[in-house]
Amino acid sequence: MAKSLKSKRSKPEQEGELSSTSSPQEDGTIRVLLVEDNPGDAFLIQGMLGVKRSEDALQYEITHVDKLEEALQTLAQKDFSVVLLDLSLPDSHGLTTLEKVVAQSPIVPIVVFTGLDDETVAMQAVQQGAQDFLVKGQVTPGSLIHAIRYSIERQQNELALKQKTIELERVNKELRKRSLELEAANTELEAFNYTVSHDLRNPLTGIKTGCALLTAYMGNEDPRLQKYLGTIQDYTRHMATLLEGLLQLSNIGRNPIQAQVVNLSSTVQTIARQLLQQEPKRNVKFVIEPQINVEGDTHLLWVALENILGNAWKYTGALDHAQIEFGKTTLTHVSREPLNAAETIAPNQPIYFVRDNGAGFDLNQADRIFLPFQRLTNSEDFSGSGIGLSTVQRIIHCHGGQIWFDAVVNQGATFYWTLAHKQ
C-alpha cells in the first residue's frame, strides 16, 4: 500500500515533483481529518466510519477539529489520506474555506460537506479542488465510504497524470535542447566540410600545375626527379578525390529531396555499361531485375547506386568470373536482418540489394563500414577514398530508409537498403 499524502511542505513538491496519493496505509488504515463544528454531525460521521463492515477491510482513523485554523495547523503537522470539510465554520464560511485547505495541502483529497443542497456550490467546489461533494442529511454510511474511496482514487489518478505530464515536459525540453545542439553541430560540421573541401582545391590545383611545369621544364634530365614529381602528383590526385567525396557528402541533405519516379533497373544498367566500357577486358556478369521503380531523387539515387556498384566492381576485380546482381526482395528472404527490423520494416516492404561474389569482408569490422575515411583491413589492396558508403548511407537516410549488409570473406558481400514505404 502507498503511504499517506504529504503536506504542502514536503520535500518532493519543493523540487517540482508530486508525492503519490495515499489510500490505505500499510496497516490498512485511512486517516481522516474531519473538519466539522456541529457536534451532532461530527458524532454521526464518526459513527458511520467507526462501524466495522465485513465487506470493508479498512480501518478509519479519525481526527476531529471544529475550526479552520486548527485544521490548517493539523494538516501542517500530520499526514492524512482524506479531508472531510464543512464549508461553514466559526472562523470561515463558504468556498473560501475550501481554498485555504487546498492551499495548505494541495495533494490531499477533499470531500466537502454542506447543509445546502446547491449544485452550483457543488460544481464550484469541485472546480476549486474538492474531489467530491456531500449534502448533510442525505449521507449514508455507504455513500460516505464511497465518496472517501472515490476521492482518494481520483486524486491519485490526477496526481499520477500531473507527474507524467511534468516528466513528459522535462523529457521534451531535454529533447528540444538536444535537437538544437545536434542541429547546430551538424550545421557547423557541414559548413566546415564544405569550406575545407572547397577551399583546399585551389592549393591542390597549384601543386598539380607546379609539378606539371617542373616535369616539362626538367624533361628527362633526372629520372629520380621525375619519379618524385610523379609521386607528388599521385598523392595530389588522391587528395583531390578525397576532397571531392567530402564535398559531395557535405552537400547531401542540404537541399530538399526532389522526388519523382525513378527506374532503378535502368539506372543500374547504365552504370554497368559505363563500368564495362572503362575496363572492357573484365569478365563480369550483371544480373539486373527489370522494372524496379521507386519514388526518390534521381540524382541522389544515381550517386548511391554508382557507389554501391562501384564497390562491387572493385572488390570482384581479382576474379576471372565475377557476378554482380541487383534486385529486390522482402524481409523474410534476406540473409541478414538489421536491428529492430520487425519494428522498422513492414513484411511486404520492398528491400533492394546489390550482391557480388568478390572479396567480401569480416563482419567483426562492420561497425566501421559507413564511417567516413574508415576502410576495412582487406581494403588496402583496393583503391578508394573511404567516403563512398558514408555518402550512400546519408542518401538512403534522406529517403527515409535504412541500409545494412551481409558478407563473408572471399565469398562476396550483399548490401540491402529500403526507401520510405507507403502502406
CSV table of C-alpha atoms in Angstrom, one decimal:
chain,number,residue,atom,x,y,z
A,1,MET,CA,0.0,0.0,0.0
A,2,ALA,CA,1.1,3.6,-0.6
A,3,LYS,CA,2.0,5.9,2.2
A,4,SER,CA,-0.4,8.7,3.2
A,5,LEU,CA,-0.3,12.1,1.5
A,6,LYS,CA,2.4,14.5,2.5
A,7,SER,CA,1.6,18.1,3.5
A,8,LYS,CA,2.4,21.1,1.2
A,9,ARG,CA,5.8,21.5,2.9
A,10,SER,CA,7.0,18.0,1.8
A,11,LYS,CA,10.4,17.9,0.0
A,12,PRO,CA,9.3,16.3,-3.3
A,13,GLU,CA,6.9,19.2,-4.0
A,14,GLN,CA,9.7,21.8,-3.3
A,15,GLU,CA,11.7,20.1,-6.0
A,16,GLY,CA,8.9,20.3,-8.5
A,17,GLU,CA,7.6,16.8,-8.1
A,18,LEU,CA,4.4,15.4,-6.8
A,19,SER,CA,4.0,12.9,-3.9
A,20,SER,CA,1.9,9.9,-4.5
A,21,THR,CA,-1.5,9.9,-3.0
A,22,SER,CA,-2.3,7.6,-0.2
A,23,SER,CA,-5.2,5.4,0.0
A,24,PRO,CA,-4.9,3.0,2.9
A,25,GLN,CA,-1.7,2.9,4.8
A,26,GLU,CA,0.4,-0.2,5.0
A,27,ASP,CA,-1.5,-1.1,8.2
A,28,GLY,CA,-4.9,-0.9,6.3
A,29,THR,CA,-5.9,2.4,7.8
A,30,ILE,CA,-7.4,5.5,6.1
A,31,ARG,CA,-6.5,8.6,8.2
A,32,VAL,CA,-9.4,11.1,8.0
A,33,LEU,CA,-9.3,14.7,9.1
A,34,LEU,CA,-12.9,15.7,9.9
A,35,VAL,CA,-13.4,19.5,10.0
A,36,GLU,CA,-16.9,20.0,11.4
A,37,ASP,CA,-18.2,22.4,14.0
A,38,ASN,CA,-21.6,20.7,14.6
A,39,PRO,CA,-21.1,18.1,17.4
A,40,GLY,CA,-24.1,16.1,16.2
A,41,ASP,CA,-22.9,15.9,12.6
A,42,ALA,CA,-19.4,15.1,13.8
A,43,PHE,CA,-20.7,12.3,16.0
A,44,LEU,CA,-22.8,10.9,13.2
A,45,ILE,CA,-19.9,10.8,10.7
A,46,GLN,CA,-17.6,9.2,13.2
A,47,GLY,CA,-20.2,6.6,13.9
A,48,MET,CA,-20.6,5.8,10.2
A,49,LEU,CA,-16.9,5.3,9.8
A,50,GLY,CA,-16.4,3.5,13.1
A,51,VAL,CA,-18.6,0.6,12.3
A,52,LYS,CA,-16.7,-2.4,11.1
A,53,ARG,CA,-18.3,-4.0,8.0
A,54,SER,CA,-17.4,-7.4,6.6
A,55,GLU,CA,-17.0,-6.1,3.1
A,56,ASP,CA,-14.7,-3.3,4.2
A,57,ALA,CA,-11.2,-4.5,5.3
A,58,LEU,CA,-10.1,-0.9,6.1
A,59,GLN,CA,-10.0,0.9,9.3
A,60,TYR,CA,-10.7,4.7,9.6
A,61,GLU,CA,-8.6,6.7,12.0
A,62,ILE,CA,-10.5,10.0,12.5
A,63,THR,CA,-9.0,13.3,13.8
A,64,HIS,CA,-11.8,15.8,14.5
A,65,VAL,CA,-11.4,19.6,14.6
A,66,ASP,CA,-14.1,22.3,14.6
A,67,LYS,CA,-12.2,25.4,13.3
A,68,LEU,CA,-10.4,26.1,10.0
A,69,GLU,CA,-7.3,27.5,11.8
A,70,GLU,CA,-7.0,24.3,13.8
A,71,ALA,CA,-7.5,22.2,10.6
A,72,LEU,CA,-4.6,24.1,8.8
A,73,GLN,CA,-2.3,23.6,11.7
A,74,THR,CA,-3.1,19.9,11.9
A,75,LEU,CA,-2.6,19.4,8.2
A,76,ALA,CA,0.8,21.0,8.5
A,77,GLN,CA,1.9,18.6,11.3
A,78,LYS,CA,0.3,15.3,10.3
A,79,ASP,CA,-0.3,13.2,7.2
A,80,PHE,CA,-3.9,12.4,6.2
A,81,SER,CA,-5.5,10.3,3.5
A,82,VAL,CA,-8.6,12.5,3.1
A,83,VAL,CA,-10.2,15.6,4.5
A,84,LEU,CA,-14.0,15.8,5.2
A,85,LEU,CA,-14.6,19.5,5.2
A,86,ASP,CA,-17.7,21.5,6.3
A,87,LEU,CA,-17.8,24.8,4.4
A,88,SER,CA,-19.4,26.7,7.3
A,89,LEU,CA,-17.1,27.0,10.3
A,90,PRO,CA,-16.9,29.6,13.1
A,91,ASP,CA,-13.8,31.2,11.6
A,92,SER,CA,-14.5,30.7,7.9
A,93,HIS,CA,-17.5,30.4,5.5
A,94,GLY,CA,-18.2,29.2,2.0
A,95,LEU,CA,-15.7,28.3,-0.7
A,96,THR,CA,-13.0,30.4,1.0
A,97,THR,CA,-12.8,27.6,3.5
A,98,LEU,CA,-12.0,25.1,0.7
A,99,GLU,CA,-9.5,27.5,-0.9
A,100,LYS,CA,-7.5,27.7,2.3
A,101,VAL,CA,-7.4,24.0,2.8
A,102,VAL,CA,-6.3,23.4,-0.8
A,103,ALA,CA,-3.6,26.0,-0.5
A,104,GLN,CA,-2.3,24.3,2.7
A,105,SER,CA,-2.4,20.7,1.4
A,106,PRO,CA,-3.0,20.7,-2.4
A,107,ILE,CA,-2.5,17.0,-2.9
A,108,VAL,CA,-4.8,15.7,-0.1
A,109,PRO,CA,-8.2,14.7,-1.5
A,110,ILE,CA,-11.1,16.7,0.0
A,111,VAL,CA,-14.8,15.7,0.4
A,112,VAL,CA,-16.9,18.8,1.0
A,113,PHE,CA,-19.9,18.7,3.5
A,114,THR,CA,-22.6,21.3,3.4
A,115,GLY,CA,-26.1,21.8,4.7
A,116,LEU,CA,-27.1,23.4,1.4
A,117,ASP,CA,-28.3,21.2,-1.5
A,118,ASP,CA,-26.8,23.6,-4.0
A,119,GLU,CA,-25.5,22.2,-7.3
A,120,THR,CA,-23.8,25.5,-8.2
A,121,VAL,CA,-21.8,25.4,-5.0
A,122,ALA,CA,-21.0,21.8,-5.6
A,123,MET,CA,-19.7,22.5,-9.1
A,124,GLN,CA,-17.6,25.4,-7.9
A,125,ALA,CA,-16.2,23.3,-5.0
A,126,VAL,CA,-15.1,20.6,-7.5
A,127,GLN,CA,-13.6,23.2,-9.8
A,128,GLN,CA,-11.6,24.7,-6.9
A,129,GLY,CA,-10.1,21.4,-5.8
A,130,ALA,CA,-12.7,19.2,-4.0
A,131,GLN,CA,-12.9,15.6,-5.1
A,132,ASP,CA,-16.5,15.1,-4.1
A,133,PHE,CA,-19.5,16.8,-2.5
A,134,LEU,CA,-22.0,15.5,0.1
A,135,VAL,CA,-25.1,17.1,1.5
A,136,LYS,CA,-25.8,16.8,5.2
A,137,GLY,CA,-28.9,14.9,5.9
A,138,GLN,CA,-28.5,12.8,2.8
A,139,VAL,CA,-25.4,11.0,3.8
A,140,THR,CA,-25.5,7.2,4.4
A,141,PRO,CA,-22.6,5.0,5.5
A,142,GLY,CA,-22.4,3.6,2.0
A,143,SER,CA,-22.4,7.0,0.3
A,144,LEU,CA,-19.8,8.3,2.7
A,145,ILE,CA,-17.4,5.4,2.3
A,146,HIS,CA,-17.9,5.6,-1.5
A,147,ALA,CA,-17.1,9.3,-1.5
A,148,ILE,CA,-13.9,8.8,0.5
A,149,ARG,CA,-12.7,5.9,-1.7
A,150,TYR,CA,-13.6,7.8,-4.9
A,151,SER,CA,-11.9,11.0,-3.8
A,152,ILE,CA,-8.7,9.2,-2.9
A,153,GLU,CA,-8.7,7.2,-6.2
A,154,ARG,CA,-9.5,10.3,-8.3
A,155,GLN,CA,-6.8,12.3,-6.6
A,156,GLN,CA,-4.3,9.5,-7.1
A,157,ASN,CA,-5.1,9.4,-10.8
A,158,GLU,CA,-4.9,13.2,-11.1
A,159,LEU,CA,-1.6,13.4,-9.4
A,160,ALA,CA,-0.2,10.5,-11.5
A,161,LEU,CA,-1.3,12.3,-14.6
A,162,LYS,CA,0.3,15.5,-13.4
A,163,GLN,CA,3.5,13.7,-12.6
A,164,LYS,CA,3.6,12.1,-16.0
A,165,THR,CA,2.9,15.5,-17.6
A,166,ILE,CA,5.8,17.0,-15.6
A,167,GLU,CA,8.1,14.1,-16.7
A,168,LEU,CA,7.0,14.4,-20.3
A,169,GLU,CA,7.6,18.2,-20.3
A,170,ARG,CA,11.0,17.6,-18.8
A,171,VAL,CA,11.8,15.0,-21.5
A,172,ASN,CA,10.5,17.2,-24.3
A,173,LYS,CA,12.6,20.1,-23.0
A,174,GLU,CA,15.7,17.9,-22.9
A,175,LEU,CA,14.9,16.6,-26.4
A,176,ARG,CA,14.4,20.1,-27.8
A,177,LYS,CA,17.7,21.1,-26.3
A,178,ARG,CA,19.5,18.1,-27.7
A,179,SER,CA,17.9,18.6,-31.1
A,180,LEU,CA,19.0,22.2,-31.2
A,181,GLU,CA,22.6,21.2,-30.2
A,182,LEU,CA,22.6,18.4,-32.8
A,183,GLU,CA,21.3,20.8,-35.5
A,184,ALA,CA,23.9,23.4,-34.6
A,185,ALA,CA,26.7,20.7,-34.6
A,186,ASN,CA,25.6,19.3,-37.9
A,187,THR,CA,25.4,22.8,-39.4
A,188,GLU,CA,28.9,23.6,-38.2
A,189,LEU,CA,30.2,20.3,-39.4
A,190,GLU,CA,28.7,20.6,-42.8
A,191,ALA,CA,30.0,24.2,-43.1
A,192,PHE,CA,33.4,23.0,-42.1
A,193,ASN,CA,33.4,20.1,-44.5
A,194,TYR,CA,32.3,22.3,-47.3
A,195,THR,CA,34.8,25.1,-46.6
A,196,VAL,CA,37.7,22.7,-46.2
A,197,SER,CA,36.9,20.6,-49.3
A,198,HIS,CA,36.1,23.7,-51.4
A,199,ASP,CA,39.0,26.0,-50.3
A,200,LEU,CA,41.6,23.2,-50.4
A,201,ARG,CA,41.0,22.5,-54.1
A,202,ASN,CA,42.8,25.7,-55.2
A,203,PRO,CA,46.1,24.9,-53.4
A,204,LEU,CA,45.9,21.3,-54.9
A,205,THR,CA,45.4,22.7,-58.3
A,206,GLY,CA,48.5,24.9,-57.8
A,207,ILE,CA,50.6,21.9,-56.7
A,208,LYS,CA,49.4,19.8,-59.7
A,209,THR,CA,50.2,22.7,-62.1
A,210,GLY,CA,53.6,23.2,-60.5
A,211,CYS,CA,54.5,19.6,-60.8
A,212,ALA,CA,53.4,19.5,-64.5
A,213,LEU,CA,55.6,22.6,-65.2
A,214,LEU,CA,58.6,21.1,-63.5
A,215,THR,CA,58.2,17.9,-65.4
A,216,ALA,CA,58.0,19.8,-68.7
A,217,TYR,CA,60.9,22.1,-67.8
A,218,MET,CA,63.3,19.3,-66.5
A,219,GLY,CA,62.5,16.9,-69.2
A,220,ASN,CA,64.2,13.6,-68.7
A,221,GLU,CA,67.4,15.0,-67.3
A,222,ASP,CA,67.0,13.4,-63.8
A,223,PRO,CA,64.9,10.2,-63.6
A,224,ARG,CA,64.8,10.4,-59.8
A,225,LEU,CA,63.2,13.9,-60.0
A,226,GLN,CA,60.7,12.6,-62.5
A,227,LYS,CA,59.8,9.8,-60.0
A,228,TYR,CA,59.4,12.2,-57.1
A,229,LEU,CA,57.3,14.6,-59.1
A,230,GLY,CA,55.1,11.6,-60.2
A,231,THR,CA,54.7,10.6,-56.6
A,232,ILE,CA,53.6,14.1,-55.6
A,233,GLN,CA,51.1,14.1,-58.5
A,234,ASP,CA,49.7,10.8,-57.4
A,235,TYR,CA,49.1,12.0,-53.8
A,236,THR,CA,47.7,15.2,-55.2
A,237,ARG,CA,45.2,13.3,-57.3
A,238,HIS,CA,44.3,11.1,-54.3
A,239,MET,CA,43.7,14.2,-52.1
A,240,ALA,CA,41.6,15.7,-54.8
A,241,THR,CA,39.4,12.6,-54.8
A,242,LEU,CA,39.0,12.7,-51.1
A,243,LEU,CA,38.0,16.4,-51.1
A,244,GLU,CA,35.6,15.8,-53.9
A,245,GLY,CA,34.0,13.0,-51.9
A,246,LEU,CA,33.9,15.1,-48.8
A,247,LEU,CA,32.3,18.0,-50.7
A,248,GLN,CA,29.7,15.6,-52.1
A,249,LEU,CA,29.0,14.2,-48.7
A,250,SER,CA,28.5,17.6,-47.1
A,251,ASN,CA,26.1,18.7,-49.8
A,252,ILE,CA,23.7,15.7,-49.3
A,253,GLY,CA,20.7,16.7,-47.3
A,254,ARG,CA,21.3,20.4,-47.6
A,255,ASN,CA,18.5,20.7,-50.2
A,256,PRO,CA,15.0,19.0,-50.1
A,257,ILE,CA,14.6,15.7,-51.9
A,258,GLN,CA,13.3,16.2,-55.4
A,259,ALA,CA,11.0,13.2,-55.5
A,260,GLN,CA,9.9,11.5,-58.7
A,261,VAL,CA,9.5,8.1,-60.2
A,262,VAL,CA,13.0,6.5,-60.7
A,263,ASN,CA,13.6,3.3,-62.7
A,264,LEU,CA,16.4,1.8,-60.6
A,265,SER,CA,16.8,-1.1,-63.1
A,266,SER,CA,17.6,1.3,-65.9
A,267,THR,CA,20.0,3.3,-63.7
A,268,VAL,CA,21.9,0.1,-62.8
A,269,GLN,CA,22.1,-0.9,-66.5
A,270,THR,CA,23.5,2.4,-67.4
A,271,ILE,CA,26.1,2.3,-64.6
A,272,ALA,CA,27.0,-1.3,-65.6
A,273,ARG,CA,27.6,-0.3,-69.2
A,274,GLN,CA,29.9,2.5,-68.1
A,275,LEU,CA,31.9,0.2,-65.8
A,276,LEU,CA,32.3,-2.4,-68.6
A,277,GLN,CA,33.4,0.4,-71.1
A,278,GLN,CA,36.1,1.6,-68.6
A,279,GLU,CA,37.5,-2.0,-68.3
A,280,PRO,CA,36.5,-3.9,-71.3
A,281,LYS,CA,38.8,-6.8,-70.5
A,282,ARG,CA,37.0,-7.6,-67.3
A,283,ASN,CA,34.7,-10.7,-67.3
A,284,VAL,CA,31.8,-9.5,-65.2
A,285,LYS,CA,28.2,-10.8,-65.5
A,286,PHE,CA,25.5,-8.4,-64.4
A,287,VAL,CA,22.1,-9.8,-63.3
A,288,ILE,CA,19.6,-7.0,-63.2
A,289,GLU,CA,16.0,-7.5,-62.2
A,290,PRO,CA,13.8,-5.4,-64.7
A,291,GLN,CA,11.4,-2.6,-64.0
A,292,ILE,CA,12.2,-1.8,-60.4
A,293,ASN,CA,10.6,1.6,-60.0
A,294,VAL,CA,10.8,3.7,-56.8
A,295,GLU,CA,10.0,7.3,-55.8
A,296,GLY,CA,13.0,9.4,-54.9
A,297,ASP,CA,15.6,11.9,-56.0
A,298,THR,CA,17.0,10.9,-59.4
A,299,HIS,CA,20.5,12.4,-58.9
A,300,LEU,CA,21.0,11.2,-55.3
A,301,LEU,CA,19.8,7.6,-56.1
A,302,TRP,CA,22.2,7.6,-59.1
A,303,VAL,CA,25.1,8.6,-56.8
A,304,ALA,CA,24.1,5.9,-54.2
A,305,LEU,CA,23.9,3.1,-56.9
A,306,GLU,CA,27.1,4.3,-58.5
A,307,ASN,CA,29.0,4.0,-55.2
A,308,ILE,CA,27.4,0.6,-54.3
A,309,LEU,CA,28.0,-0.9,-57.8
A,310,GLY,CA,31.5,0.7,-57.9
A,311,ASN,CA,32.3,-1.1,-54.7
A,312,ALA,CA,31.1,-4.4,-56.1
A,313,TRP,CA,33.1,-3.9,-59.3
A,314,LYS,CA,36.2,-3.0,-57.3
A,315,TYR,CA,36.1,-6.0,-54.9
A,316,THR,CA,35.4,-8.5,-57.7
A,317,GLY,CA,38.5,-7.3,-59.6
A,318,ALA,CA,40.6,-10.3,-58.9
A,319,LEU,CA,38.1,-12.8,-60.2
A,320,ASP,CA,38.1,-14.4,-63.6
A,321,HIS,CA,34.3,-14.9,-63.5
A,322,ALA,CA,32.7,-12.1,-61.4
A,323,GLN,CA,28.9,-11.6,-60.9
A,324,ILE,CA,27.1,-8.6,-59.7
A,325,GLU,CA,23.4,-8.8,-59.1
A,326,PHE,CA,20.7,-6.2,-58.5
A,327,GLY,CA,17.2,-6.9,-57.4
A,328,LYS,CA,14.5,-6.6,-54.7
A,329,THR,CA,13.2,-8.9,-52.1
A,330,THR,CA,11.4,-8.8,-48.7
A,331,LEU,CA,12.4,-9.2,-45.1
A,332,THR,CA,11.7,-12.9,-45.0
A,333,HIS,CA,14.2,-13.6,-47.7
A,334,VAL,CA,17.2,-11.5,-46.7
A,335,SER,CA,20.3,-13.4,-45.4
A,336,ARG,CA,20.8,-10.9,-42.6
A,337,GLU,CA,18.4,-8.5,-40.9
A,338,PRO,CA,19.1,-5.1,-39.5
A,339,LEU,CA,18.5,-4.3,-35.8
A,340,ASN,CA,14.8,-3.7,-34.9
A,341,ALA,CA,13.8,-5.0,-38.4
A,342,ALA,CA,10.4,-6.1,-37.2
A,343,GLU,CA,9.6,-2.6,-35.9
A,344,THR,CA,11.1,-0.6,-38.8
A,345,ILE,CA,10.4,-2.7,-41.9
A,346,ALA,CA,6.9,-3.9,-43.0
A,347,PRO,CA,6.5,-7.6,-44.0
A,348,ASN,CA,5.6,-6.6,-47.6
A,349,GLN,CA,8.0,-3.6,-47.9
A,350,PRO,CA,10.5,-3.9,-50.8
A,351,ILE,CA,14.1,-4.4,-49.9
A,352,TYR,CA,16.6,-3.6,-52.6
A,353,PHE,CA,20.0,-5.2,-52.9
A,354,VAL,CA,23.3,-5.4,-54.7
A,355,ARG,CA,25.2,-8.7,-54.4
A,356,ASP,CA,28.6,-9.7,-55.6
A,357,ASN,CA,30.8,-12.7,-55.3
A,358,GLY,CA,34.0,-10.8,-54.6
A,359,ALA,CA,36.4,-10.3,-51.7
A,360,GLY,CA,33.8,-9.8,-49.0
A,361,PHE,CA,34.8,-8.6,-45.6
A,362,ASP,CA,34.8,-9.6,-41.9
A,363,LEU,CA,31.5,-8.8,-40.2
A,364,ASN,CA,33.5,-8.1,-37.0
A,365,GLN,CA,34.6,-4.9,-38.7
A,366,ALA,CA,31.1,-3.9,-39.7
A,367,ASP,CA,30.7,-1.1,-37.3
A,368,ARG,CA,33.3,1.0,-39.3
A,369,ILE,CA,31.9,0.4,-42.7
A,370,PHE,CA,29.7,3.5,-43.0
A,371,LEU,CA,32.2,5.9,-41.2
A,372,PRO,CA,33.9,8.4,-43.5
A,373,PHE,CA,37.6,7.6,-44.2
A,374,GLN,CA,37.3,4.2,-42.4
A,375,ARG,CA,38.4,1.4,-44.6
A,376,LEU,CA,38.4,-2.3,-43.8
A,377,THR,CA,41.6,-4.2,-43.4
A,378,ASN,CA,41.3,-6.1,-46.6
A,379,SER,CA,40.7,-2.8,-48.4
A,380,GLU,CA,44.4,-1.9,-48.5
A,381,ASP,CA,44.8,-3.7,-51.9
A,382,PHE,CA,41.9,-1.7,-53.4
A,383,SER,CA,41.8,1.9,-54.3
A,384,GLY,CA,39.2,4.3,-52.8
A,385,SER,CA,38.6,7.2,-50.6
A,386,GLY,CA,36.5,5.6,-47.8
A,387,ILE,CA,33.7,8.1,-48.3
A,388,GLY,CA,31.5,6.3,-50.8
A,389,LEU,CA,29.5,4.2,-48.3
A,390,SER,CA,29.1,7.1,-46.0
A,391,THR,CA,27.6,9.0,-48.9
A,392,VAL,CA,25.3,6.1,-49.7
A,393,GLN,CA,24.1,5.8,-46.1
A,394,ARG,CA,23.3,9.5,-46.0
A,395,ILE,CA,21.3,9.4,-49.2
A,396,ILE,CA,19.3,6.4,-48.0
A,397,HIS,CA,18.6,8.1,-44.7
A,398,CYS,CA,17.5,11.2,-46.6
A,399,HIS,CA,15.0,9.0,-48.4
A,400,GLY,CA,13.6,7.7,-45.1
A,401,GLY,CA,15.2,4.3,-45.4
A,402,GLN,CA,18.0,2.3,-43.9
A,403,ILE,CA,20.9,0.3,-45.2
A,404,TRP,CA,22.7,-2.7,-43.9
A,405,PHE,CA,24.8,-5.6,-45.3
A,406,ASP,CA,25.9,-9.2,-45.1
A,407,ALA,CA,29.3,-10.5,-46.1
A,408,VAL,CA,31.7,-13.4,-45.9
A,409,VAL,CA,35.5,-13.1,-46.5
A,410,ASN,CA,36.3,-14.3,-50.1
A,411,GLN,CA,32.7,-15.2,-50.8
A,412,GLY,CA,31.2,-11.8,-51.5
A,413,ALA,CA,29.0,-9.1,-50.0
A,414,THR,CA,25.4,-8.0,-50.2
A,415,PHE,CA,24.2,-4.5,-49.5
A,416,TYR,CA,20.5,-4.2,-48.6
A,417,TRP,CA,18.5,-1.0,-48.3
A,418,THR,CA,15.0,0.3,-48.0
A,419,LEU,CA,13.3,3.6,-49.0
A,420,ALA,CA,10.4,5.4,-47.5
A,421,HIS,CA,7.4,2.9,-47.6
A,422,LYS,CA,3.8,3.8,-48.2
A,423,GLN,CA,1.3,1.3,-46.9
